[in-house]
Short mmCIF file of C-alpha atoms and ligand atoms in Angstrom, two decimals:
data_model
loop_
_atom_site.label_atom_id
_atom_site.label_comp_id
_atom_site.label_asym_id
_atom_site.label_seq_id
_atom_site.Cartn_x
_atom_site.Cartn_y
_atom_site.Cartn_z
CA MET A 1 0.79 17.32 32.97
CA ARG A 2 3.88 15.38 33.94
CA ARG A 3 4.97 15.78 37.54
CA LEU A 4 8.47 17.12 37.89
CA ARG A 5 10.71 15.09 40.08
CA ASP A 6 13.07 16.84 42.44
CA SER A 7 14.53 13.89 44.29
CA ARG A 8 16.42 12.48 41.34
CA PRO A 9 20.00 11.54 42.15
CA GLY A 10 22.33 13.95 40.45
CA SER A 11 19.59 16.52 40.12
CA ALA A 12 21.74 19.23 41.55
CA VAL A 13 19.37 22.13 41.26
CA SER A 14 16.13 22.38 43.17
CA LEU A 15 12.99 22.64 41.10
CA PRO A 16 12.03 26.17 41.99
CA ALA A 17 15.38 27.27 40.59
CA VAL A 18 14.60 25.73 37.19
CA GLY A 19 11.04 26.95 37.45
CA THR A 20 12.32 30.49 37.98
CA LEU A 21 15.02 30.25 35.35
CA VAL A 22 12.54 29.36 32.67
CA ASN A 23 10.72 32.65 33.28
CA GLU A 24 13.78 34.67 32.36
CA PRO A 25 13.43 36.67 29.12
CA ALA A 26 16.30 34.69 27.56
CA TYR A 27 14.01 31.65 27.41
CA ALA A 28 10.81 33.40 26.32
CA GLU A 29 11.30 32.64 22.63
CA LEU A 30 12.10 28.99 23.32
CA VAL A 31 9.00 28.63 25.50
CA LYS A 32 6.91 30.00 22.66
CA LEU A 33 8.47 27.53 20.20
CA TYR A 34 8.66 24.36 22.26
CA GLY A 35 6.33 24.86 25.22
CA ARG A 36 7.27 25.47 28.82
CA GLU A 37 7.51 21.84 29.85
CA GLN A 38 10.09 20.98 27.17
CA VAL A 39 12.20 24.02 28.00
CA VAL A 40 12.18 23.21 31.73
CA GLU A 41 13.34 19.67 30.89
CA ALA A 42 16.12 20.96 28.63
CA ILE A 43 17.31 23.45 31.29
CA ARG A 44 17.34 20.68 33.86
CA LYS A 45 19.41 18.44 31.61
CA GLN A 46 21.78 21.28 30.77
CA ILE A 47 22.37 22.11 34.43
CA ALA A 48 22.93 18.44 35.22
CA ALA A 49 25.48 18.28 32.39
CA GLU A 50 27.23 21.36 33.75
CA ARG A 51 27.41 19.76 37.19
CA GLU A 52 28.98 16.71 35.58
CA GLY A 53 31.77 19.01 34.46
CA GLU A 54 30.54 19.53 30.91
CA THR A 55 31.59 23.12 30.46
CA GLY A 56 30.39 24.35 27.13
CA GLU A 57 31.38 27.61 25.57
CA GLY A 58 28.83 30.37 25.33
CA ALA A 59 25.68 31.13 27.21
CA ARG A 60 23.59 28.49 28.90
CA GLU A 61 20.51 29.51 26.93
CA ASP A 62 22.34 28.72 23.69
CA ALA A 63 23.14 25.26 24.97
CA VAL A 64 19.50 24.80 25.99
CA ALA A 65 18.36 25.94 22.54
CA ALA A 66 20.77 23.45 20.94
CA ARG A 67 19.32 20.65 23.08
CA LEU A 68 15.79 21.53 21.97
CA ARG A 69 16.81 21.74 18.32
CA ALA A 70 18.46 18.32 18.57
CA LEU A 71 15.28 16.92 20.12
CA VAL A 72 13.14 17.82 17.14
CA ALA A 73 15.71 17.39 14.38
CA PRO A 74 14.63 14.77 11.80
CA ARG A 75 16.12 11.43 12.87
CA LEU A 76 15.44 9.42 9.76
CA GLN A 77 17.71 10.74 7.03
CA ARG A 78 18.54 9.74 3.54
CA VAL A 79 21.99 8.14 3.34
CA ILE A 80 24.06 7.13 0.35
CA ASN A 81 24.84 3.43 0.53
CA ALA A 82 28.35 2.96 -0.83
CA THR A 83 28.93 -0.25 1.13
CA GLY A 84 28.13 -2.57 -1.76
CA VAL A 85 25.69 -4.50 0.43
CA ILE A 86 22.48 -4.45 -1.60
CA LEU A 87 19.98 -5.49 1.09
CA HIS A 88 21.64 -3.68 3.98
CA THR A 89 19.58 -4.31 7.10
CA ASN A 90 20.90 -1.21 8.87
CA LEU A 91 20.09 0.96 5.88
CA GLY A 92 16.51 -0.22 5.38
CA ARG A 93 16.98 -3.30 3.16
CA ALA A 94 15.42 -2.86 -0.31
CA PRO A 95 15.12 0.70 -1.65
CA LEU A 96 11.76 1.10 -3.38
CA ALA A 97 11.11 1.63 -7.08
CA ARG A 98 9.87 5.02 -8.26
CA ALA A 99 6.39 3.56 -8.91
CA ALA A 100 6.26 2.19 -5.36
CA LEU A 101 7.21 5.59 -3.93
CA ASP A 102 4.48 7.22 -6.00
CA ALA A 103 1.99 4.66 -4.71
CA LEU A 104 2.85 5.67 -1.13
CA ALA A 105 1.62 9.17 -1.87
CA VAL A 106 -1.71 7.83 -3.17
CA ALA A 107 -2.21 5.59 -0.15
CA GLY A 108 -1.29 8.47 2.17
CA GLY A 109 -4.51 10.27 1.29
CA TYR A 110 -8.03 8.89 1.17
CA SER A 111 -8.15 5.84 -1.06
CA ASN A 112 -10.40 2.91 -1.90
CA LEU A 113 -8.46 0.80 0.60
CA GLU A 114 -11.52 -1.11 1.71
CA LEU A 115 -14.17 0.12 -0.68
CA ASP A 116 -15.25 -1.72 -3.79
CA LEU A 117 -15.71 1.16 -6.23
CA GLU A 118 -17.83 -1.06 -8.50
CA THR A 119 -20.51 -1.96 -5.98
CA GLY A 120 -19.99 0.70 -3.33
CA LYS A 121 -19.77 -2.05 -0.75
CA ARG A 122 -17.01 -2.79 1.69
CA GLY A 123 -13.99 -4.33 -0.02
CA GLU A 124 -11.08 -6.44 1.14
CA ARG A 125 -7.78 -4.62 1.49
CA ALA A 126 -5.89 -7.87 1.04
CA ALA A 127 -7.56 -8.40 -2.34
CA LEU A 128 -5.69 -5.38 -3.67
CA VAL A 129 -2.51 -7.38 -3.83
CA SER A 130 -3.30 -11.09 -3.50
CA ASP A 131 -4.51 -11.44 -7.11
CA LEU A 132 -1.32 -9.82 -8.35
CA LEU A 133 0.85 -12.12 -6.25
CA MET A 134 -1.07 -15.19 -7.42
CA ALA A 135 -0.62 -14.16 -11.05
CA LEU A 136 3.05 -13.26 -10.53
CA PHE A 137 3.98 -16.54 -8.87
CA GLY A 138 1.40 -18.81 -10.50
CA CYS A 139 -0.06 -20.06 -7.23
CA ASP A 140 -3.57 -20.60 -5.89
CA ALA A 141 -3.77 -18.39 -2.78
CA ALA A 142 -1.93 -15.49 -1.18
CA VAL A 143 -2.07 -13.46 2.00
CA VAL A 144 0.25 -10.70 3.14
CA VAL A 145 1.21 -9.76 6.70
CA ASN A 146 3.59 -7.35 8.40
CA ASN A 147 6.84 -9.25 7.81
CA ASN A 148 8.11 -12.74 7.25
CA ALA A 149 8.65 -13.36 10.96
CA ALA A 150 4.91 -12.71 11.39
CA ALA A 151 4.11 -14.94 8.41
CA VAL A 152 5.95 -17.88 9.97
CA LEU A 153 4.37 -17.31 13.38
CA LEU A 154 0.93 -17.06 11.80
CA ALA A 155 1.45 -20.21 9.73
CA LEU A 156 2.56 -22.24 12.72
CA THR A 157 -0.21 -20.88 14.96
CA ALA A 158 -3.06 -21.22 12.48
CA LEU A 159 -1.97 -24.55 11.03
CA ALA A 160 -0.21 -26.43 13.81
CA LYS A 161 -1.11 -25.12 17.27
CA GLY A 162 -1.30 -28.03 19.70
CA LYS A 163 0.17 -30.33 17.08
CA GLU A 164 3.68 -31.34 16.05
CA VAL A 165 5.88 -29.77 13.40
CA ILE A 166 8.98 -31.61 12.25
CA VAL A 167 12.08 -29.58 11.44
CA SER A 168 15.74 -30.43 10.84
CA ARG A 169 18.30 -29.53 13.52
CA GLY A 170 20.37 -28.05 10.71
CA GLN A 171 17.67 -25.43 10.09
CA LEU A 172 17.01 -24.08 13.58
CA VAL A 173 18.24 -20.70 12.49
CA GLU A 174 18.44 -17.32 14.11
CA ILE A 175 17.75 -14.40 11.79
CA GLY A 176 19.04 -11.01 12.91
CA GLY A 177 16.96 -9.22 15.52
CA SER A 178 16.13 -12.23 17.74
CA PHE A 179 14.04 -14.29 15.34
CA ARG A 180 14.91 -17.80 16.51
CA MET A 181 13.00 -20.69 15.06
CA PRO A 182 12.63 -22.63 18.36
CA ASP A 183 11.29 -19.48 20.07
CA VAL A 184 8.81 -18.78 17.28
CA MET A 185 7.66 -22.39 17.44
CA ARG A 186 7.10 -22.17 21.22
CA LEU A 187 5.20 -18.92 20.82
CA SER A 188 2.90 -20.47 18.21
CA GLY A 189 1.86 -23.31 20.48
CA ALA A 190 3.08 -25.89 17.99
CA ARG A 191 5.38 -28.58 19.33
CA MET A 192 8.69 -28.64 17.55
CA VAL A 193 10.05 -32.08 16.77
CA GLU A 194 13.73 -31.83 15.87
CA VAL A 195 15.25 -34.45 13.62
CA GLY A 196 18.72 -35.19 12.27
CA THR A 197 21.89 -33.40 13.32
CA THR A 198 23.41 -30.01 12.64
CA ASN A 199 25.15 -31.23 9.51
CA ARG A 200 23.09 -34.20 8.34
CA THR A 201 19.37 -34.83 8.12
CA ARG A 202 17.92 -37.53 5.87
CA ALA A 203 14.43 -37.88 4.46
CA SER A 204 14.00 -41.01 6.59
CA ASP A 205 14.63 -38.94 9.74
CA TYR A 206 11.51 -36.93 9.00
CA GLU A 207 9.46 -39.94 8.09
CA GLN A 208 10.34 -41.82 11.27
CA ALA A 209 9.32 -38.83 13.41
CA ILE A 210 5.76 -38.69 12.06
CA THR A 211 3.05 -39.45 14.62
CA PRO A 212 -0.74 -39.06 14.57
CA ARG A 213 -0.17 -35.62 16.09
CA THR A 214 2.04 -34.35 13.26
CA ALA A 215 0.56 -31.42 11.35
CA ALA A 216 3.38 -30.33 9.09
CA LEU A 217 6.97 -30.56 7.97
CA LEU A 218 8.79 -27.25 8.02
CA ARG A 219 11.75 -26.37 5.88
CA VAL A 220 13.63 -23.23 6.89
CA HIS A 221 16.02 -21.82 4.36
CA THR A 222 19.37 -21.33 6.07
CA SER A 223 19.49 -17.84 4.63
CA ASN A 224 22.46 -16.32 6.35
CA PHE A 225 24.84 -19.25 6.62
CA ARG A 226 25.81 -22.43 4.82
CA VAL A 227 26.90 -25.71 6.34
CA THR A 228 29.72 -27.10 4.27
CA GLY A 229 31.81 -30.26 4.38
CA PHE A 230 30.25 -33.53 5.54
CA THR A 231 26.63 -32.56 5.05
CA GLU A 232 23.37 -34.05 3.90
CA SER A 233 19.88 -32.68 3.84
CA ALA A 234 16.60 -33.92 2.49
CA THR A 235 15.52 -32.08 -0.65
CA LEU A 236 12.25 -30.24 -0.82
CA ALA A 237 11.10 -32.93 -3.28
CA ASP A 238 11.85 -35.61 -0.66
CA LEU A 239 9.84 -33.70 1.92
CA SER A 240 7.02 -33.18 -0.56
CA ALA A 241 6.81 -36.91 -1.25
CA ILE A 242 6.63 -37.61 2.49
CA THR A 243 3.93 -35.01 3.21
CA ARG A 244 1.83 -36.30 0.32
CA ARG A 245 2.16 -39.88 1.47
CA HIS A 246 1.05 -38.98 4.99
CA GLY A 247 -1.48 -36.26 4.19
CA LEU A 248 0.57 -33.55 5.96
CA LEU A 249 1.38 -29.95 5.08
CA LEU A 250 4.77 -28.85 3.79
CA ILE A 251 5.61 -25.32 4.90
CA ASP A 252 8.69 -23.64 3.42
CA ASP A 253 10.13 -20.56 5.08
CA LEU A 254 12.08 -19.29 2.11
CA GLY A 255 13.39 -16.09 3.69
CA SER A 256 14.57 -14.08 0.71
CA GLY A 257 12.05 -15.19 -1.87
CA ALA A 258 14.00 -14.90 -5.10
CA ALA A 259 11.52 -14.15 -7.89
CA GLU A 260 14.34 -14.63 -10.43
CA PRO A 261 17.30 -17.00 -10.06
CA VAL A 262 20.26 -15.48 -8.17
CA GLY A 263 23.26 -17.63 -7.29
CA ASP A 264 22.20 -20.75 -5.42
CA GLU A 265 19.24 -19.04 -3.76
CA PRO A 266 16.12 -21.22 -4.05
CA THR A 267 13.47 -19.43 -6.11
CA VAL A 268 9.84 -18.98 -5.15
CA ALA A 269 8.81 -21.05 -8.19
CA GLU A 270 11.03 -23.96 -7.13
CA SER A 271 9.58 -23.85 -3.65
CA LEU A 272 5.99 -23.63 -4.88
CA ALA A 273 6.51 -26.66 -7.09
CA GLN A 274 6.91 -28.77 -3.94
CA SER A 275 5.37 -26.98 -0.96
CA ASP A 276 1.83 -26.26 0.16
CA VAL A 277 2.71 -23.00 1.90
CA VAL A 278 5.65 -20.72 1.09
CA THR A 279 6.60 -17.63 3.11
CA PHE A 280 9.17 -14.92 2.39
CA SER A 281 9.98 -11.25 2.97
CA GLY A 282 8.76 -8.37 0.82
CA ASP A 283 11.90 -6.31 1.35
CA LYS A 284 14.60 -8.82 0.48
CA LEU A 285 15.14 -10.07 -3.08
CA LEU A 286 11.59 -9.17 -4.11
CA GLY A 287 12.69 -5.54 -3.83
CA GLY A 288 9.56 -4.15 -2.17
CA PRO A 289 8.49 -2.85 1.24
CA GLN A 290 8.72 -4.74 4.52
CA ALA A 291 6.06 -7.43 4.36
CA GLY A 292 5.56 -11.13 4.91
CA ILE A 293 4.23 -12.87 1.84
CA VAL A 294 2.42 -16.18 2.18
CA LEU A 295 1.62 -18.20 -0.93
CA GLY A 296 -0.43 -21.36 -1.10
CA ARG A 297 -0.47 -24.01 -3.78
CA GLY A 298 -2.93 -26.85 -4.38
CA GLU A 299 -5.89 -27.79 -2.23
CA GLY A 300 -3.82 -27.99 0.94
CA GLY A 301 -2.24 -24.62 0.29
CA VAL A 302 -5.53 -22.89 -0.45
CA GLU A 303 -7.11 -24.26 2.71
CA ALA A 304 -4.03 -23.30 4.74
CA VAL A 305 -4.01 -19.72 3.46
CA ARG A 306 -7.75 -19.48 4.15
CA LYS A 307 -7.17 -20.60 7.77
CA MET A 308 -4.34 -18.13 8.13
CA SER A 309 -6.35 -15.22 6.70
CA ARG A 310 -9.22 -15.87 9.08
CA HIS A 311 -7.09 -16.34 12.18
CA PRO A 312 -7.39 -13.48 14.70
CA LEU A 313 -3.59 -13.10 14.64
CA ALA A 314 -3.83 -12.11 10.96
CA ARG A 315 -5.70 -8.96 12.00
CA ALA A 316 -2.97 -8.13 14.53
CA MET A 317 -0.31 -8.66 11.89
CA ARG A 318 -2.02 -7.03 8.95
CA ILE A 319 -0.02 -4.75 6.71
CA ASP A 320 -0.77 -1.05 6.66
CA LYS A 321 -2.02 0.86 3.65
CA LEU A 322 1.37 2.36 2.75
CA THR A 323 3.00 -1.06 2.63
CA LEU A 324 0.12 -2.44 0.64
CA ALA A 325 0.44 0.32 -1.93
CA ALA A 326 4.19 -0.15 -2.32
CA LEU A 327 3.84 -3.91 -2.54
CA GLU A 328 1.13 -3.63 -5.16
CA ALA A 329 3.32 -1.36 -7.29
CA THR A 330 6.34 -3.63 -6.85
CA SER A 331 4.37 -6.72 -7.85
CA ARG A 332 2.92 -4.93 -10.86
CA LEU A 333 6.38 -3.95 -12.10
CA ARG A 334 7.47 -7.57 -11.95
CA LEU A 335 4.29 -8.85 -13.56
CA THR A 336 4.52 -6.41 -16.47
CA GLY A 337 8.13 -7.13 -17.34
CA HIS A 338 9.49 -4.00 -15.65
CA ALA A 339 11.58 -5.73 -13.01
CA ASP A 340 14.49 -3.59 -14.19
CA ASP A 341 12.76 -0.61 -12.60
CA LEU A 342 13.35 -2.21 -9.21
CA PRO A 343 16.57 -0.91 -7.66
CA VAL A 344 17.37 -4.31 -6.14
CA GLU A 345 17.22 -6.05 -9.54
CA ARG A 346 19.23 -3.30 -11.19
CA MET A 347 21.95 -3.45 -8.56
CA LEU A 348 22.11 -7.25 -8.64
CA ARG A 349 22.40 -7.40 -12.41
CA ALA A 350 24.55 -4.36 -13.19
CA PRO A 351 27.46 -5.68 -15.30
CA VAL A 352 30.84 -5.17 -13.67
CA GLU A 353 31.92 -3.08 -16.68
CA ASP A 354 29.16 -0.56 -15.93
CA VAL A 355 30.33 -0.39 -12.33
CA ARG A 356 33.92 0.11 -13.50
CA ARG A 357 32.91 2.97 -15.81
CA ARG A 358 31.13 4.71 -12.96
CA ALA A 359 34.04 4.24 -10.55
CA ALA A 360 36.45 5.56 -13.21
CA MET A 361 34.24 8.61 -13.77
CA TRP A 362 34.19 9.37 -10.03
CA SER A 363 37.94 8.89 -9.87
CA VAL A 364 38.57 11.42 -12.65
CA LYS A 365 36.22 13.99 -11.14
CA LEU A 366 37.71 13.59 -7.69
CA ALA A 367 41.24 13.91 -9.07
CA GLU A 368 40.23 17.25 -10.60
CA ARG A 369 39.31 18.33 -7.07
CA GLY A 370 42.54 17.09 -5.55
CA VAL A 371 41.25 13.84 -4.07
CA GLU A 372 43.39 10.85 -4.90
CA THR A 373 41.72 7.47 -5.46
CA ARG A 374 42.36 4.18 -7.18
CA LEU A 375 40.16 1.42 -8.60
CA VAL A 376 40.37 -2.03 -7.03
CA GLU A 377 38.57 -5.25 -7.80
CA GLY A 378 36.20 -6.39 -5.13
CA SER A 379 32.90 -7.98 -4.39
CA SER A 380 29.44 -6.62 -3.55
CA ALA A 381 27.20 -8.60 -1.22
CA VAL A 382 23.51 -9.40 -1.57
CA GLY A 383 22.93 -9.03 2.18
CA GLY A 384 19.63 -9.30 4.04
CA GLY A 385 20.57 -12.86 4.93
CA SER A 386 20.70 -13.91 1.30
CA LEU A 387 23.50 -15.79 -0.37
CA PRO A 388 26.17 -15.49 2.33
CA GLU A 389 28.82 -16.88 0.00
CA HIS A 390 27.66 -15.37 -3.24
CA GLY A 391 29.50 -12.15 -3.89
CA VAL A 392 28.83 -10.08 -7.00
CA ALA A 393 32.01 -8.99 -8.76
CA THR A 394 32.46 -5.25 -8.49
CA ILE A 395 34.94 -2.40 -8.79
CA LEU A 396 35.65 -0.37 -5.67
CA LEU A 397 36.94 3.16 -5.51
CA ALA A 398 39.57 3.29 -2.73
CA ILE A 399 40.19 6.78 -1.36
CA THR A 400 43.79 7.56 -0.50
CA GLY A 401 44.11 8.49 3.18
CA PRO A 402 43.44 7.24 6.71
CA ALA A 403 40.59 4.77 6.22
CA SER A 404 38.67 5.05 9.47
CA ARG A 405 38.92 8.85 9.64
CA LEU A 406 37.70 9.10 6.07
CA SER A 407 34.79 6.76 6.62
CA ASN A 408 33.84 8.64 9.83
CA ALA A 409 33.93 11.96 8.02
CA LEU A 410 31.77 10.53 5.23
CA ARG A 411 29.26 9.17 7.72
CA HIS A 412 29.03 12.56 9.44
CA GLY A 413 28.50 14.37 6.14
CA ASP A 414 25.30 15.75 4.66
CA PRO A 415 23.99 13.52 3.26
CA PRO A 416 25.79 10.81 5.21
CA VAL A 417 27.74 8.42 2.98
CA ILE A 418 28.26 4.91 4.31
CA ALA A 419 31.52 3.51 2.97
CA ARG A 420 33.24 0.20 3.49
CA ILE A 421 36.72 -0.35 4.89
CA GLU A 422 38.56 -3.06 3.07
CA LYS A 423 42.21 -3.96 3.57
CA ASP A 424 42.67 -0.74 5.53
CA GLU A 425 41.31 1.44 2.75
CA CYS A 426 38.12 3.48 2.72
CA CYS A 427 36.22 2.10 -0.30
CA LEU A 428 33.11 3.14 -2.19
CA ASP A 429 31.16 0.55 -4.16
CA PRO A 430 29.22 2.19 -7.03
CA ARG A 431 26.91 -0.83 -7.28
CA THR A 432 24.71 0.30 -4.38
CA VAL A 433 24.85 4.04 -5.08
CA GLN A 434 21.51 4.94 -6.64
CA LYS A 435 20.93 6.56 -10.01
CA GLY A 436 21.30 10.31 -9.78
CA GLU A 437 23.40 10.25 -6.61
CA ASP A 438 26.79 10.47 -8.33
CA GLU A 439 27.33 14.23 -8.10
CA THR A 440 26.12 14.39 -4.49
CA LEU A 441 28.49 11.60 -3.62
CA ILE A 442 31.47 13.25 -5.29
CA ASP A 443 30.77 16.49 -3.42
CA ALA A 444 30.49 14.58 -0.15
CA VAL A 445 33.78 12.77 -0.73
CA GLU A 446 35.55 16.02 -1.55
CA ARG A 447 34.23 17.64 1.65
CA ALA A 448 35.17 14.65 3.80
CA ALA A 449 38.69 14.51 2.37
CA ARG A 450 39.13 18.23 2.98
CA ASN A 451 37.73 18.02 6.51
CA ILE A 452 40.19 15.42 7.69
CA GLN A 453 43.10 17.47 6.38
CA ARG A 454 42.22 20.32 8.69
C1 PLP B 501 14.75 -12.87 6.80
C2 PLP B 501 14.14 -14.16 7.22
C3 PLP B 501 13.07 -14.18 8.13
C4 PLP B 501 12.52 -12.92 8.73
O1 PLP B 501 11.92 -12.14 7.77
P1 PLP B 501 11.48 -10.62 8.10
O2 PLP B 501 10.75 -10.18 6.89
O3 PLP B 501 12.74 -9.88 8.37
O4 PLP B 501 10.61 -10.69 9.31
C5 PLP B 501 12.54 -15.41 8.47
N1 PLP B 501 13.03 -16.55 7.96
C6 PLP B 501 14.07 -16.57 7.10
C7 PLP B 501 14.56 -17.88 6.59
C8 PLP B 501 14.66 -15.37 6.70
O5 PLP B 501 15.69 -15.38 5.85
#
């Protein structure tokens, strides 16, 4: 049992007092529900709050009960994404397809995760999805880890530890959440050799930096920014020619991993045509669960993926069964021509006229309930560090009223609705609102508008 501290600064009440309080009949029910230790802790916090001048209304035991309820209330909640950002990092990136959600339920029970049902022998969990990925992307090897950050770290560790990896200074990116290429490189034990400048790196810069200790050339897709103006960078084909000439590996950290062309985002197929090893995220443009996908092409790629799979780090980074199930279902949808079942694809490709019709329908329904709105032209964003300059034309529904109060009220609603403030108006983008959420959203907007009038 945890020892209770009584010397804490600000702990105004001596322990015996709390220890006695908790025995009062008013707390008996709470003790039964939450256990004595939790109730003591809640009483202590409540008394400390009271000493800080927080004078609530009502009895102390009600405040204590509220604290305990808040402690166990579900934290992860469904929200309606009306921001228009398709891969919204704060909202969980790609929403899963129905088939992927169903697969989660299967994997949640007992499953043949590592059992070959044919032979009754131990199977390979990775094999459940690597064949599908190889077929989907037409490559020669595949391995999946926890996320793309792990995939890059594993690639550098397994393939280049103690050796040199050449990378352009224009690609030393930071991806949100402290993924910085130079840090990852240091962690892997590979020595990073920087070439070129922030805005210009030529193929010859790479070639001149090659030494007998060079293991690979690394290209990092500058996912979340673009350098414009006086720029130059070696193409993947240039890098491929160099690595072939010198018998080196070409590793491409693709980031988003577009399975289909979107804007100027490099596709997985384009990358595979030149690289030995390609890595990308499962929950960006692929539209699946969080995962790091590693594909290998040609002899070098196959050998590289084999080394990565057998590296001890791969075990530490392996994906769990729920992810595996969702990824398998996602890959199968794409492989069988059902990419349209993936919410990410649907949102990306929804014609602006469909979005307009939906916005107009919401507008009419809201008007009937006394909420005034207007349609404005705008732009949805791909997000997730993809295509920073590539907006998708959309139609926004701007709600008449004080923008920040409206968006706060929406966020505090049930379910929470995350809106976007644009030009001082609280806007809803139908593009990222999922099928079947329309009525819930309209109700939520009506409630929020009414709440701020009070
Ligand atoms: C997003 C991204 C990563 C990190 O991927 P996670 O799946 O979030 O770990 C790494 N590299 C690039 C280029 C990216 O765009």
